[in-house]
Amino acid sequence: MLDTSSPQVRALLPLLYVAWADGVLTPSEAETLRVQVQDQNWIDGDVREEVCGYLDPQSPPTATQYFRWIRALKQAAQESSVRTRCSLAELGVAMAKVGENGTALSDASRRALEDIEASLGVDGEEVIGDLLGERPTPEVPTPPTEVPFDRDALTAVLDGRHADLRNRIRTLLRDPVFEYRDDLPTSAYRDQVLRWCRLLADQGLGALGYPEEYGGEDDMERFVVTFEMLAYHDLSMVIKFGVQFGLFGGSIHRLGTERHHEQYLERAGTLELPGCFAMTEYGHGSNVRDLETTARYDPKAEQFVINTPHDAARKEWIGNAAAHGRMATVFAQLHTEGEAHGVHAFLVPIRKADGTPQPRVRIEDCGEKMGLNGVDNGRLWFDHVRIPRENMLDRHASVAPDGTYESPIPSDGKRFFTMLSTLVGGRISVARAGLSAAKSGLTIAVRYGNRRRQFGPKDEPEVPLLHYRTHKRRLLPRLATTYALHFALDDLTRRFAAKGTDGTLETVEAEANALKVYATWHTTDTLQEAREACGGQGYLAENRIAALKADTDVFTTFEGDNTVLMLQVAKGLLSDFQREFRDMNLLGMARFVAGEVATRMTELNPVVTRKTDPEHLRSVDFQRSAFEYRADHMLQSAGQRLQRRIEEQDMAPFEAFVDVQDHLVQLAHAEAERVVLNRFVDAIGTIEDEPLADTLATLRALFALSRIEDDLDWFLEANYIESTKSKAIRGEVNALCDELRPQAEALVDAFAIPDACLAAPIATEKET
Amino acid sequence: MLDTSSPQVRALLPLLYVAWADGVLTPSEAETLRVQVQDQNWIDGDVREEVCGYLDPQSPPTATQYFRWIRALKQAAQESSVRTRCSLAELGVAMAKVGENGTALSDASRRALEDIEASLGVDGEEVIGDLLGERPTPEVPTPPTEVPFDRDALTAVLDGRHADLRNRIRTLLRDPVFEYRDDLPTSAYRDQVLRWCRLLADQGLGALGYPEEYGGEDDMERFVVTFEMLAYHDLSMVIKFGVQFGLFGGSIHRLGTERHHEQYLERAGTLELPGCFAMTEYGHGSNVRDLETTARYDPKAEQFVINTPHDAARKEWIGNAAAHGRMATVFAQLHTEGEAHGVHAFLVPIRKADGTPQPRVRIEDCGEKMGLNGVDNGRLWFDHVRIPRENMLDRHASVAPDGTYESPIPSDGKRFFTMLSTLVGGRISVARAGLSAAKSGLTIAVRYGNRRRQFGPKDEPEVPLLHYRTHKRRLLPRLATTYALHFALDDLTRRFAAKGTDGTLETVEAEANALKVYATWHTTDTLQEAREACGGQGYLAENRIAALKADTDVFTTFEGDNTVLMLQVAKGLLSDFQREFRDMNLLGMARFVAGEVATRMTELNPVVTRKTDPEHLRSVDFQRSAFEYRADHMLQSAGQRLQRRIEEQDMAPFEAFVDVQDHLVQLAHAEAERVVLNRFVDAIGTIEDEPLADTLATLRALFALSRIEDDLDWFLEANYIESTKSKAIRGEVNALCDELRPQAEALVDAFAIPDACLAAPIATEKET
């Protein structure tokens, strides 16, 4: 039995332990070790003999003997100052030193031990770490960086032609005055947000969309881009910014005429005149057409009388109303000469200069909300409030002094929708702000996922969360969708802004509705996933996701409830579809049907429905065809279902619509994805930097395939693909996630969100 | 031309207007009206003649004439005090009165008008409402109540054998001291929650699970039911309750021995000794086995030295630590006699009686969180804190005075999992508390959906949100799942409690993990949907959903991260599966394969895969077979995938597991649904009240079919069903939603959540 109390034996123990660690000692290993041990002149001969006795491959130590060695090793390691990660030689030296008869080995002896260790050909440090019961610390703490593209070039592509503005806002948000706070009580928070908005106005950012003569640049695109960038910061700030400059100022700009512009627009843009956009009522939110506030014209006084007929007709949720607003654009049912003309907008003073409410105006605070508590949402009641005739915003309709109603738009419906189209800019802005929040959430979660380690292979360092398939699937498809939406919304903004104030918005309106819905639901879903992906840390206020989630939760509701908007998108598609048929001559119809059949022929070719090679699955062609086919097919089938119910089953049109709502929502969803994919493909097509275009194409493939995967039931049900193909698609999504994982960090870094905005320790700290 | 300035003409105008409202006057209508008008002696003869001239079916009034009448009617209605909803006669009387030559009609004249109106056979009020440009207020403001079962009987079934306890807690929560508050600053909120917990302790509720000699009833089931019921109230309160009595007290009860029980259990149950459960560390949350706090035994002093070796090893998220806890059950790596024995639990005093930290204990507040701010979560650092040897909770392992380690459980792994199984009760409790929050959210959203009206058929009252297919689909399948989970969790709790403190928990542990995950994700999803279904109102703090959502969001993370638990469930199934094969003799194997084949034969019979009749789809047989088949099939395929990777592709087992994680998560999900369905079916089987059993069976069908619908891609891909069947399933989900809608309100009322708990104006107000 080896005497483990002898310092010389102890010095060799680590080597003996390792030699037998896997239970096997090959003859040549044994031979090498024996020769080396015998060479150690500093060790007494009998000790050398004894040790060599334990280097016989044919007679391994018994379990009891081996356990004793381990125990001695652990004890000595504990008593000495040895580190968990040290070489076998170091441990040997340390072992010789401890205990009652401990000895310090000479330098020569130490070197001799090192030689033996080297000849063993094992990673001594790892073995020791294992022995001492602690996992070795990971060798490479930094996240993987196999990034084939230039990150700054990607940022430049994302920033597009407004890189100057975006960088300016990044710089601005780094200014200490914008330091992010999450601990202010509501009233202080509201004041903070107001101060921030004033600073932004001072920078000329509020008025960007207004004409130059009123301090602006007449550039709605830059206004929307500003909104998007500010949304990296406090969301209350961006919503207040939107209420003041986009909704209040925007309503004066787009619904008013020169008189209103001259009188109010500059003051709105500088925030000298804080205002509200008072459309929603408690009783009517989505159904704006039926709101109940009245504006009756009194020709004698040449005034409108604004009135809240009953409590449910109070204005509700009005941003800027509870504390700061002085004036409100009030939407009310216009009555003149005993006739009702539907909803129109009027400028109504609600507060005096001293901040108290105007006579006959009652204001109440909506109180605490799930989020956005920096915005002072309030309720407004009007008790026969009189305003001058000139306060009607009269671009689309006016009332003459004698009460005569005039409008360049003859149809009530058309006029109503023209007026509502002022909301289009708001919807695009909300979609982009939501997407910014999703980008923040993904940045935090991806960085955390690359740094946070938990579990791992037996006896190896724990691995980062983003190594796990489940974790990759949580974050990477959502990152791909975020990229897709970024380009889709950017293109939409450009086209929206190009319309100017006079162009008809119809063509972009439907797309704005579809993308607002798609982007805001994506935001809610992404932030939920990001929160869970960061575990308990995601739940702490200081890590930012809580606020991002709570603040954006209402994005799916305001500026148009998502479900209502989806149904509107679907109805729009159906009326286009019906029109297509109605206006069609025989030739057109024939073409249409032929085109239709051609699509089916191509798509449902059994070779294609079974094709599973990665090249095919990753191709734009397959993905685009799938999205187009789905949207077309759903449109036709929705039309057929409606027709069947109305014509064959004698349902009232309203009930028929209600009955097929589930299909309509699916259709709108398919349409949104079709649009997003097409815009993303177009955008990638313009990029010349090849590695960059390749990466974006990989993201595009992940976006498209993960969306198809999400809707596999439909594709399978429609026989557009077969089982083998659907399985291949799942596999390809995994493969794409694996491929993109090493680039994930660079892909979120490319958003270039200022650290000052993130303010999330888990996203900004170097190592956990 | 009718002289509309004459009071007599004006009195008749409403009737004339209505007569022609649909553009058609039938001969008999015309005759009746003419005779009645001619009978009106109070009207001048020439006026009567003139009016009758407009009652000729052959010569309707021109559009211009009719528009003048409308204008006159509207004007008069506006000038008079007439209500929107009044009879034609009332309007006639009012019309006669207004204007320059207005006259008050006699009572006789009024009665005469009423007779004419009656003979017209139309709903005058509706017509007037329509005319005056406002939608008529709905006739039936109360929600539909075609409920074929007795609501109280349903509550009795839900309450089960603990109705007494549940009712006691309902009564308790109605006490004004428990008034729900949403406006307290954090420190006041924490104190409030502590006071509430003390009141609950005074009621004996905290100790329910402890032995009788320490003030309890030795009844874990009643403890868990209490937890579930309290979760209707403030969630911070229930979590603090759980930390103190379930985790801290529970760890003493289940991990300690008599000495600890005598010394601490009663004081834990009365909250005389506020305590913490200090398991999680910053660096190790899910991976408990690798946590890094150490407890080294010093035999000379007969003490353990508790130490935090570095910052990431600090205890994190510890409930009750930031403000109130005096003692903590600390989980640490035990070292004695130079050997590491893995994680064990120790009682460590953390605060003195005066509330200041004990020497060498550092305490920090975790700060603001997304929710649960009434719970004082904190961080703990131990700097070589010495505790007596007796403070080790030594039910499963002990250290003798000389340092000898002893344990009745030889295997380290087994001992570790036995210790962790104390968490099972916590997991079940969290699942039930989450489900209570989902019930609260659904109660609020269903009530709002029945009262809130928006849009409607042209010229008809707006319809309640729950009339819409989209809205039904949002809420009703989730309501069905909530019912299913209620019964599944109730059964699980019963079986868990029956095990007592000594029984092995293995059999219920896997189910507890699966249902914890399923229930808490269901909660997150349901509350999100409920929030959106209540629109902006759902976003207001006073309507409660904000808090329910924020407070329960972390339920998917704590007491075991959901993804980690899912993987654990799947691994458990796989090892059972492997064991099944390993232990099987030839006969067993043959039986297994035969059974397997038999299943496939039955299920994939083309007649069945194409069967689409409602009776088949709604049958327990179909639903159960589908769930069983899916779980079995996924288990086999997961096993095959793993095997292929390890054996054929030479992957390391860890990497193979990572590679198939997406399948494992699917498998665990399928397993959870299989269990939930089976438990729900079993529970319904015991109900004798037929209408009740029928309703629950409808809910069961909706649960099962909506879950199948959600996973149609899998069923189609596996060829378990064909396209026609999948379409039929979608249709059947719609049909079930339509069927259950009139009962929805009774189904949420049956939860019998005290109004005092809901405290949500939109759920408790009678009419919006």
PDB file of C-alpha atoms in Angstrom, chain A residues 67 71 74-75 78 135 281-287 290 292 296 316-317 335 337-340 366-372 379 448 452-457 462-463 467-471 473-474 521 524 528 531-532 535-542 545-546 549-554 556-557 561 563-564 567 654-655 658-662 665-666 709 712-714 716-719 723 726-727 730 734 738 762 765 768, chain B residues 67 71 74-75 78 134-135 281-287 290 296 312 316-317 335 337-340 366-372 379 452-457 462-463 467-470 473-474 521 524 528 531-532 535-542 545-546 549-554 556-557 561 563-564 567 654-655 658-662 665-666 709 712-714 716-719 723 726-727 730 734 738 762 765 768:
ATOM      1  CA  PHE A  67     -10.439   6.447  -3.649  1.00  0.00           C
ATOM      2  CA  ARG A  71      -9.187  11.779  -0.922  1.00  0.00           C
ATOM      3  CA  LYS A  74      -8.543  16.691  -2.476  1.00  0.00           C
ATOM      4  CA  GLN A  75      -7.502  17.214   1.123  1.00  0.00           C
ATOM      5  CA  GLN A  78      -7.847  22.215   0.102  1.00  0.00           C
ATOM      6  CA  ARG A 135     -16.202  23.026 -13.429  1.00  0.00           C
ATOM      7  CA  GLU A 281     -64.487  58.083 -26.690  1.00  0.00           C
ATOM      8  CA  TYR A 282     -65.209  55.664 -23.886  1.00  0.00           C
ATOM      9  CA  GLY A 283     -68.170  54.276 -25.818  1.00  0.00           C
ATOM     10  CA  HIS A 284     -66.532  54.360 -29.222  1.00  0.00           C
ATOM     11  CA  GLY A 285     -62.942  53.457 -29.829  1.00  0.00           C
ATOM     12  CA  SER A 286     -62.696  51.366 -32.955  1.00  0.00           C
ATOM     13  CA  ASN A 287     -66.022  52.539 -34.340  1.00  0.00           C
ATOM     14  CA  ASP A 290     -70.415  56.400 -34.479  1.00  0.00           C
ATOM     15  CA  GLU A 292     -71.205  60.757 -30.056  1.00  0.00           C
ATOM     16  CA  ARG A 296     -73.763  71.906 -33.588  1.00  0.00           C
ATOM     17  CA  GLU A 316     -61.056  58.849 -23.341  1.00  0.00           C
ATOM     18  CA  TRP A 317     -57.358  57.993 -23.407  1.00  0.00           C
ATOM     19  CA  HIS A 335     -74.785  69.246 -37.195  1.00  0.00           C
ATOM     20  CA  GLU A 337     -79.000  73.483 -40.547  1.00  0.00           C
ATOM     21  CA  GLY A 338     -80.649  70.561 -38.770  1.00  0.00           C
ATOM     22  CA  GLU A 339     -78.665  67.998 -40.671  1.00  0.00           C
ATOM     23  CA  ALA A 340     -76.007  65.632 -39.521  1.00  0.00           C
ATOM     24  CA  CYS A 366     -57.042  58.215 -16.703  1.00  0.00           C
ATOM     25  CA  GLY A 367     -54.808  57.121 -13.853  1.00  0.00           C
ATOM     26  CA  GLU A 368     -52.108  54.496 -13.730  1.00  0.00           C
ATOM     27  CA  LYS A 369     -51.641  52.254 -16.728  1.00  0.00           C
ATOM     28  CA  MET A 370     -49.768  49.059 -17.444  1.00  0.00           C
ATOM     29  CA  GLY A 371     -47.076  51.210 -19.036  1.00  0.00           C
ATOM     30  CA  LEU A 372     -46.435  54.570 -20.702  1.00  0.00           C
ATOM     31  CA  ARG A 379     -60.656  62.192 -20.205  1.00  0.00           C
ATOM     32  CA  TYR A 448     -27.359  37.731 -22.530  1.00  0.00           C
ATOM     33  CA  ARG A 452     -25.090  33.481 -19.691  1.00  0.00           C
ATOM     34  CA  ARG A 453     -23.975  29.887 -19.287  1.00  0.00           C
ATOM     35  CA  GLN A 454     -26.024  27.150 -17.739  1.00  0.00           C
ATOM     36  CA  PHE A 455     -25.549  23.390 -17.827  1.00  0.00           C
ATOM     37  CA  GLY A 456     -23.162  21.701 -20.178  1.00  0.00           C
ATOM     38  CA  PRO A 457     -21.666  18.390 -21.163  1.00  0.00           C
ATOM     39  CA  GLU A 462     -21.209  25.227 -18.947  1.00  0.00           C
ATOM     40  CA  VAL A 463     -22.337  26.428 -22.351  1.00  0.00           C
ATOM     41  CA  HIS A 467     -25.860  27.216 -27.819  1.00  0.00           C
ATOM     42  CA  TYR A 468     -29.169  25.464 -27.161  1.00  0.00           C
ATOM     43  CA  ARG A 469     -31.508  24.655 -30.023  1.00  0.00           C
ATOM     44  CA  THR A 470     -34.476  25.852 -27.963  1.00  0.00           C
ATOM     45  CA  HIS A 471     -32.798  29.174 -27.306  1.00  0.00           C
ATOM     46  CA  ARG A 473     -35.308  29.021 -31.979  1.00  0.00           C
ATOM     47  CA  ARG A 474     -36.607  31.546 -29.479  1.00  0.00           C
ATOM     48  CA  TRP A 521     -47.905  41.755 -32.691  1.00  0.00           C
ATOM     49  CA  THR A 524     -45.405  41.877 -28.222  1.00  0.00           C
ATOM     50  CA  GLN A 528     -42.349  38.203 -24.269  1.00  0.00           C
ATOM     51  CA  ARG A 531     -38.165  38.382 -21.269  1.00  0.00           C
ATOM     52  CA  GLU A 532     -38.405  34.635 -20.815  1.00  0.00           C
ATOM     53  CA  GLY A 535     -35.066  34.313 -17.145  1.00  0.00           C
ATOM     54  CA  GLY A 536     -35.345  36.106 -13.826  1.00  0.00           C
ATOM     55  CA  GLN A 537     -32.947  38.804 -15.019  1.00  0.00           C
ATOM     56  CA  GLY A 538     -35.502  39.690 -17.683  1.00  0.00           C
ATOM     57  CA  TYR A 539     -38.002  40.348 -14.916  1.00  0.00           C
ATOM     58  CA  LEU A 540     -35.887  42.986 -13.151  1.00  0.00           C
ATOM     59  CA  ALA A 541     -36.855  46.548 -13.992  1.00  0.00           C
ATOM     60  CA  GLU A 542     -33.228  47.617 -14.389  1.00  0.00           C
ATOM     61  CA  ILE A 545     -37.434  44.444 -20.905  1.00  0.00           C
ATOM     62  CA  ALA A 546     -40.185  44.953 -18.330  1.00  0.00           C
ATOM     63  CA  LYS A 549     -43.014  45.086 -22.767  1.00  0.00           C
ATOM     64  CA  ALA A 550     -45.408  47.112 -20.656  1.00  0.00           C
ATOM     65  CA  ASP A 551     -44.994  50.251 -22.745  1.00  0.00           C
ATOM     66  CA  THR A 552     -45.548  48.581 -26.108  1.00  0.00           C
ATOM     67  CA  ASP A 553     -48.335  46.249 -25.016  1.00  0.00           C
ATOM     68  CA  VAL A 554     -50.951  48.808 -26.016  1.00  0.00           C
ATOM     69  CA  THR A 556     -51.631  46.365 -30.622  1.00  0.00           C
ATOM     70  CA  THR A 557     -54.662  48.374 -29.528  1.00  0.00           C
ATOM     71  CA  ASP A 561     -57.133  47.758 -32.787  1.00  0.00           C
ATOM     72  CA  THR A 563     -58.063  42.668 -35.059  1.00  0.00           C
ATOM     73  CA  VAL A 564     -60.244  45.443 -36.438  1.00  0.00           C
ATOM     74  CA  LEU A 567     -60.536  42.680 -40.876  1.00  0.00           C
ATOM     75  CA  PHE A 654     -72.911  41.528 -41.605  1.00  0.00           C
ATOM     76  CA  GLU A 655     -73.448  38.064 -40.204  1.00  0.00           C
ATOM     77  CA  VAL A 658     -68.755  37.764 -38.780  1.00  0.00           C
ATOM     78  CA  ASP A 659     -68.989  34.114 -39.704  1.00  0.00           C
ATOM     79  CA  VAL A 660     -65.850  34.164 -41.839  1.00  0.00           C
ATOM     80  CA  GLN A 661     -63.798  36.486 -39.621  1.00  0.00           C
ATOM     81  CA  ASP A 662     -61.346  33.734 -38.762  1.00  0.00           C
ATOM     82  CA  VAL A 665     -57.797  37.415 -40.211  1.00  0.00           C
ATOM     83  CA  GLN A 666     -55.753  34.585 -41.721  1.00  0.00           C
ATOM     84  CA  GLU A 709     -43.209  26.501 -40.643  1.00  0.00           C
ATOM     85  CA  LEU A 712     -47.500  24.460 -42.046  1.00  0.00           C
ATOM     86  CA  ASP A 713     -51.006  23.324 -41.234  1.00  0.00           C
ATOM     87  CA  TRP A 714     -52.347  25.558 -43.973  1.00  0.00           C
ATOM     88  CA  LEU A 716     -50.246  20.869 -45.771  1.00  0.00           C
ATOM     89  CA  GLU A 717     -54.015  21.196 -45.799  1.00  0.00           C
ATOM     90  CA  ALA A 718     -53.880  22.975 -49.146  1.00  0.00           C
ATOM     91  CA  ASN A 719     -51.588  20.218 -50.454  1.00  0.00           C
ATOM     92  CA  SER A 723     -45.139  15.691 -45.343  1.00  0.00           C
ATOM     93  CA  SER A 726     -42.751  20.009 -44.252  1.00  0.00           C
ATOM     94  CA  LYS A 727     -40.257  17.972 -42.244  1.00  0.00           C
ATOM     95  CA  ARG A 730     -38.396  22.290 -40.003  1.00  0.00           C
ATOM     96  CA  ASN A 734     -32.796  24.580 -37.554  1.00  0.00           C
ATOM     97  CA  ASP A 738     -27.249  27.176 -36.512  1.00  0.00           C
ATOM     98  CA  ILE A 762     -27.251  42.225 -18.483  1.00  0.00           C
ATOM     99  CA  GLU A 765     -21.852  44.084 -18.813  1.00  0.00           C
ATOM    100  CA  THR A 768     -21.732  37.446 -16.090  1.00  0.00           C
TER     101      THR A 768
ATOM    102  CA  PHE B  67     -86.396  64.678 -47.221  1.00  0.00           C
ATOM    103  CA  ARG B  71     -85.590  67.603 -41.909  1.00  0.00           C
ATOM    104  CA  LYS B  74     -85.083  66.207 -36.968  1.00  0.00           C
ATOM    105  CA  GLN B  75     -85.241  69.917 -36.356  1.00  0.00           C
ATOM    106  CA  GLN B  78     -83.701  68.826 -31.665  1.00  0.00           C
ATOM    107  CA  GLU B 134     -78.297  57.659 -33.270  1.00  0.00           C
ATOM    108  CA  ARG B 135     -78.262  53.952 -33.056  1.00  0.00           C
ATOM    109  CA  GLU B 281     -27.731  32.210  -7.266  1.00  0.00           C
ATOM    110  CA  TYR B 282     -26.967  34.861  -9.831  1.00  0.00           C
ATOM    111  CA  GLY B 283     -24.684  32.470 -11.688  1.00  0.00           C
ATOM    112  CA  HIS B 284     -26.843  29.398 -11.222  1.00  0.00           C
ATOM    113  CA  GLY B 285     -30.590  29.429 -11.465  1.00  0.00           C
ATOM    114  CA  SER B 286     -31.732  26.419 -13.425  1.00  0.00           C
ATOM    115  CA  ASN B 287     -28.550  24.476 -12.829  1.00  0.00           C
ATOM    116  CA  ASP B 290     -23.627  23.531  -9.812  1.00  0.00           C
ATOM    117  CA  ARG B 296     -17.475  23.649   4.884  1.00  0.00           C
ATOM    118  CA  ALA B 312     -21.831  35.518  -9.166  1.00  0.00           C
ATOM    119  CA  GLU B 316     -30.361  36.104  -5.977  1.00  0.00           C
ATOM    120  CA  TRP B 317     -34.102  36.673  -6.189  1.00  0.00           C
ATOM    121  CA  HIS B 335     -17.607  19.939   2.167  1.00  0.00           C
ATOM    122  CA  GLU B 337     -13.396  15.849   5.692  1.00  0.00           C
ATOM    123  CA  GLY B 338     -12.012  17.279   2.494  1.00  0.00           C
ATOM    124  CA  GLU B 339     -14.712  15.833   0.361  1.00  0.00           C
ATOM    125  CA  ALA B 340     -17.501  17.487  -1.546  1.00  0.00           C
ATOM    126  CA  CYS B 366     -33.181  43.343  -6.013  1.00  0.00           C
ATOM    127  CA  GLY B 367     -35.043  46.541  -6.750  1.00  0.00           C
ATOM    128  CA  GLU B 368     -38.090  47.157  -8.876  1.00  0.00           C
ATOM    129  CA  LYS B 369     -39.449  44.316 -10.922  1.00  0.00           C
ATOM    130  CA  MET B 370     -41.948  43.964 -13.734  1.00  0.00           C
ATOM    131  CA  GLY B 371     -44.466  42.867 -11.119  1.00  0.00           C
ATOM    132  CA  LEU B 372     -44.780  41.299  -7.666  1.00  0.00           C
ATOM    133  CA  ARG B 379     -29.595  39.224  -2.689  1.00  0.00           C
ATOM    134  CA  ARG B 452     -68.969  46.269 -24.704  1.00  0.00           C
ATOM    135  CA  ARG B 453     -70.612  46.905 -28.063  1.00  0.00           C
ATOM    136  CA  GLN B 454     -68.832  48.121 -31.143  1.00  0.00           C
ATOM    137  CA  PHE B 455     -69.973  48.149 -34.759  1.00  0.00           C
ATOM    138  CA  GLY B 456     -73.022  46.278 -35.939  1.00  0.00           C
ATOM    139  CA  PRO B 457     -75.249  45.641 -38.934  1.00  0.00           C
ATOM    140  CA  GLU B 462     -74.064  47.783 -32.174  1.00  0.00           C
ATOM    141  CA  VAL B 463     -73.344  44.224 -31.130  1.00  0.00           C
ATOM    142  CA  HIS B 467     -70.754  38.220 -30.883  1.00  0.00           C
ATOM    143  CA  TYR B 468     -67.750  38.308 -33.192  1.00  0.00           C
ATOM    144  CA  ARG B 469     -66.109  35.110 -34.337  1.00  0.00           C
ATOM    145  CA  THR B 470     -62.661  36.605 -33.735  1.00  0.00           C
ATOM    146  CA  ARG B 473     -61.998  32.467 -30.694  1.00  0.00           C
ATOM    147  CA  ARG B 474     -59.864  34.660 -28.479  1.00  0.00           C
ATOM    148  CA  TRP B 521     -47.692  29.385 -20.318  1.00  0.00           C
ATOM    149  CA  THR B 524     -49.312  34.206 -19.840  1.00  0.00           C
ATOM    150  CA  GLN B 528     -52.231  38.683 -22.998  1.00  0.00           C
ATOM    151  CA  ARG B 531     -55.731  42.366 -22.148  1.00  0.00           C
ATOM    152  CA  GLU B 532     -56.074  42.828 -25.870  1.00  0.00           C
ATOM    153  CA  GLY B 535     -58.738  47.041 -25.683  1.00  0.00           C
ATOM    154  CA  GLY B 536     -57.574  50.232 -24.035  1.00  0.00           C
ATOM    155  CA  GLN B 537     -59.620  49.428 -20.930  1.00  0.00           C
ATOM    156  CA  GLY B 538     -57.480  46.363 -20.463  1.00  0.00           C
ATOM    157  CA  TYR B 539     -54.429  48.634 -20.300  1.00  0.00           C
ATOM    158  CA  LEU B 540     -55.719  50.707 -17.368  1.00  0.00           C
ATOM    159  CA  ALA B 541     -54.306  49.671 -14.016  1.00  0.00           C
ATOM    160  CA  GLU B 542     -57.704  49.892 -12.325  1.00  0.00           C
ATOM    161  CA  ILE B 545     -55.312  42.785 -16.062  1.00  0.00           C
ATOM    162  CA  ALA B 546     -52.107  44.841 -16.087  1.00  0.00           C
ATOM    163  CA  LYS B 549     -50.127  39.965 -16.358  1.00  0.00           C
ATOM    164  CA  ALA B 550     -47.079  41.606 -14.826  1.00  0.00           C
ATOM    165  CA  ASP B 551     -47.285  39.570 -11.610  1.00  0.00           C
ATOM    166  CA  THR B 552     -47.632  36.189 -13.302  1.00  0.00           C
ATOM    167  CA  ASP B 553     -45.149  36.801 -16.099  1.00  0.00           C
ATOM    168  CA  VAL B 554     -42.327  35.335 -14.028  1.00  0.00           C
ATOM    169  CA  THR B 556     -42.913  30.708 -16.467  1.00  0.00           C
ATOM    170  CA  THR B 557     -39.431  31.239 -15.027  1.00  0.00           C
ATOM    171  CA  ASP B 561     -37.722  27.594 -16.013  1.00  0.00           C
ATOM    172  CA  THR B 563     -38.106  25.262 -21.148  1.00  0.00           C
ATOM    173  CA  VAL B 564     -35.749  23.499 -18.777  1.00  0.00           C
ATOM    174  CA  LEU B 567     -36.725  19.112 -21.466  1.00  0.00           C
ATOM    175  CA  PHE B 654     -25.056  16.224 -24.775  1.00  0.00           C
ATOM    176  CA  GLU B 655     -24.901  17.560 -28.318  1.00  0.00           C
ATOM    177  CA  VAL B 658     -29.253  19.802 -27.798  1.00  0.00           C
ATOM    178  CA  ASP B 659     -29.828  18.907 -31.413  1.00  0.00           C
ATOM    179  CA  VAL B 660     -33.248  17.368 -30.787  1.00  0.00           C
ATOM    180  CA  GLN B 661     -34.429  19.856 -28.183  1.00  0.00           C
ATOM    181  CA  ASP B 662     -37.147  21.161 -30.468  1.00  0.00           C
ATOM    182  CA  VAL B 665     -40.180  20.319 -26.197  1.00  0.00           C
ATOM    183  CA  GLN B 666     -42.933  19.233 -28.595  1.00  0.00           C
ATOM    184  CA  GLU B 709     -56.310  22.599 -34.386  1.00  0.00           C
ATOM    185  CA  LEU B 712     -52.764  20.485 -37.126  1.00  0.00           C
ATOM    186  CA  ASP B 713     -49.412  20.687 -38.870  1.00  0.00           C
ATOM    187  CA  TRP B 714     -48.216  17.735 -36.859  1.00  0.00           C
ATOM    188  CA  LEU B 716     -51.375  16.383 -41.102  1.00  0.00           C
ATOM    189  CA  GLU B 717     -47.670  15.707 -41.416  1.00  0.00           C
ATOM    190  CA  ALA B 718     -48.085  12.406 -39.589  1.00  0.00           C
ATOM    191  CA  ASN B 719     -51.002  11.552 -41.893  1.00  0.00           C
ATOM    192  CA  SER B 723     -57.164  17.786 -45.300  1.00  0.00           C
ATOM    193  CA  SER B 726     -58.524  19.211 -40.642  1.00  0.00           C
ATOM    194  CA  LYS B 727     -60.945  21.657 -42.241  1.00  0.00           C
ATOM    195  CA  ARG B 730     -61.590  24.120 -37.724  1.00  0.00           C
ATOM    196  CA  ASN B 734     -66.190  27.479 -34.520  1.00  0.00           C
ATOM    197  CA  ASP B 738     -70.929  29.446 -30.987  1.00  0.00           C
ATOM    198  CA  ILE B 762     -65.145  46.973 -16.499  1.00  0.00           C
ATOM    199  CA  GLU B 765     -70.089  47.540 -13.673  1.00  0.00           C
ATOM    200  CA  THR B 768     -70.963  50.307 -20.213  1.00  0.00           C
TER     201      THR B 768
END
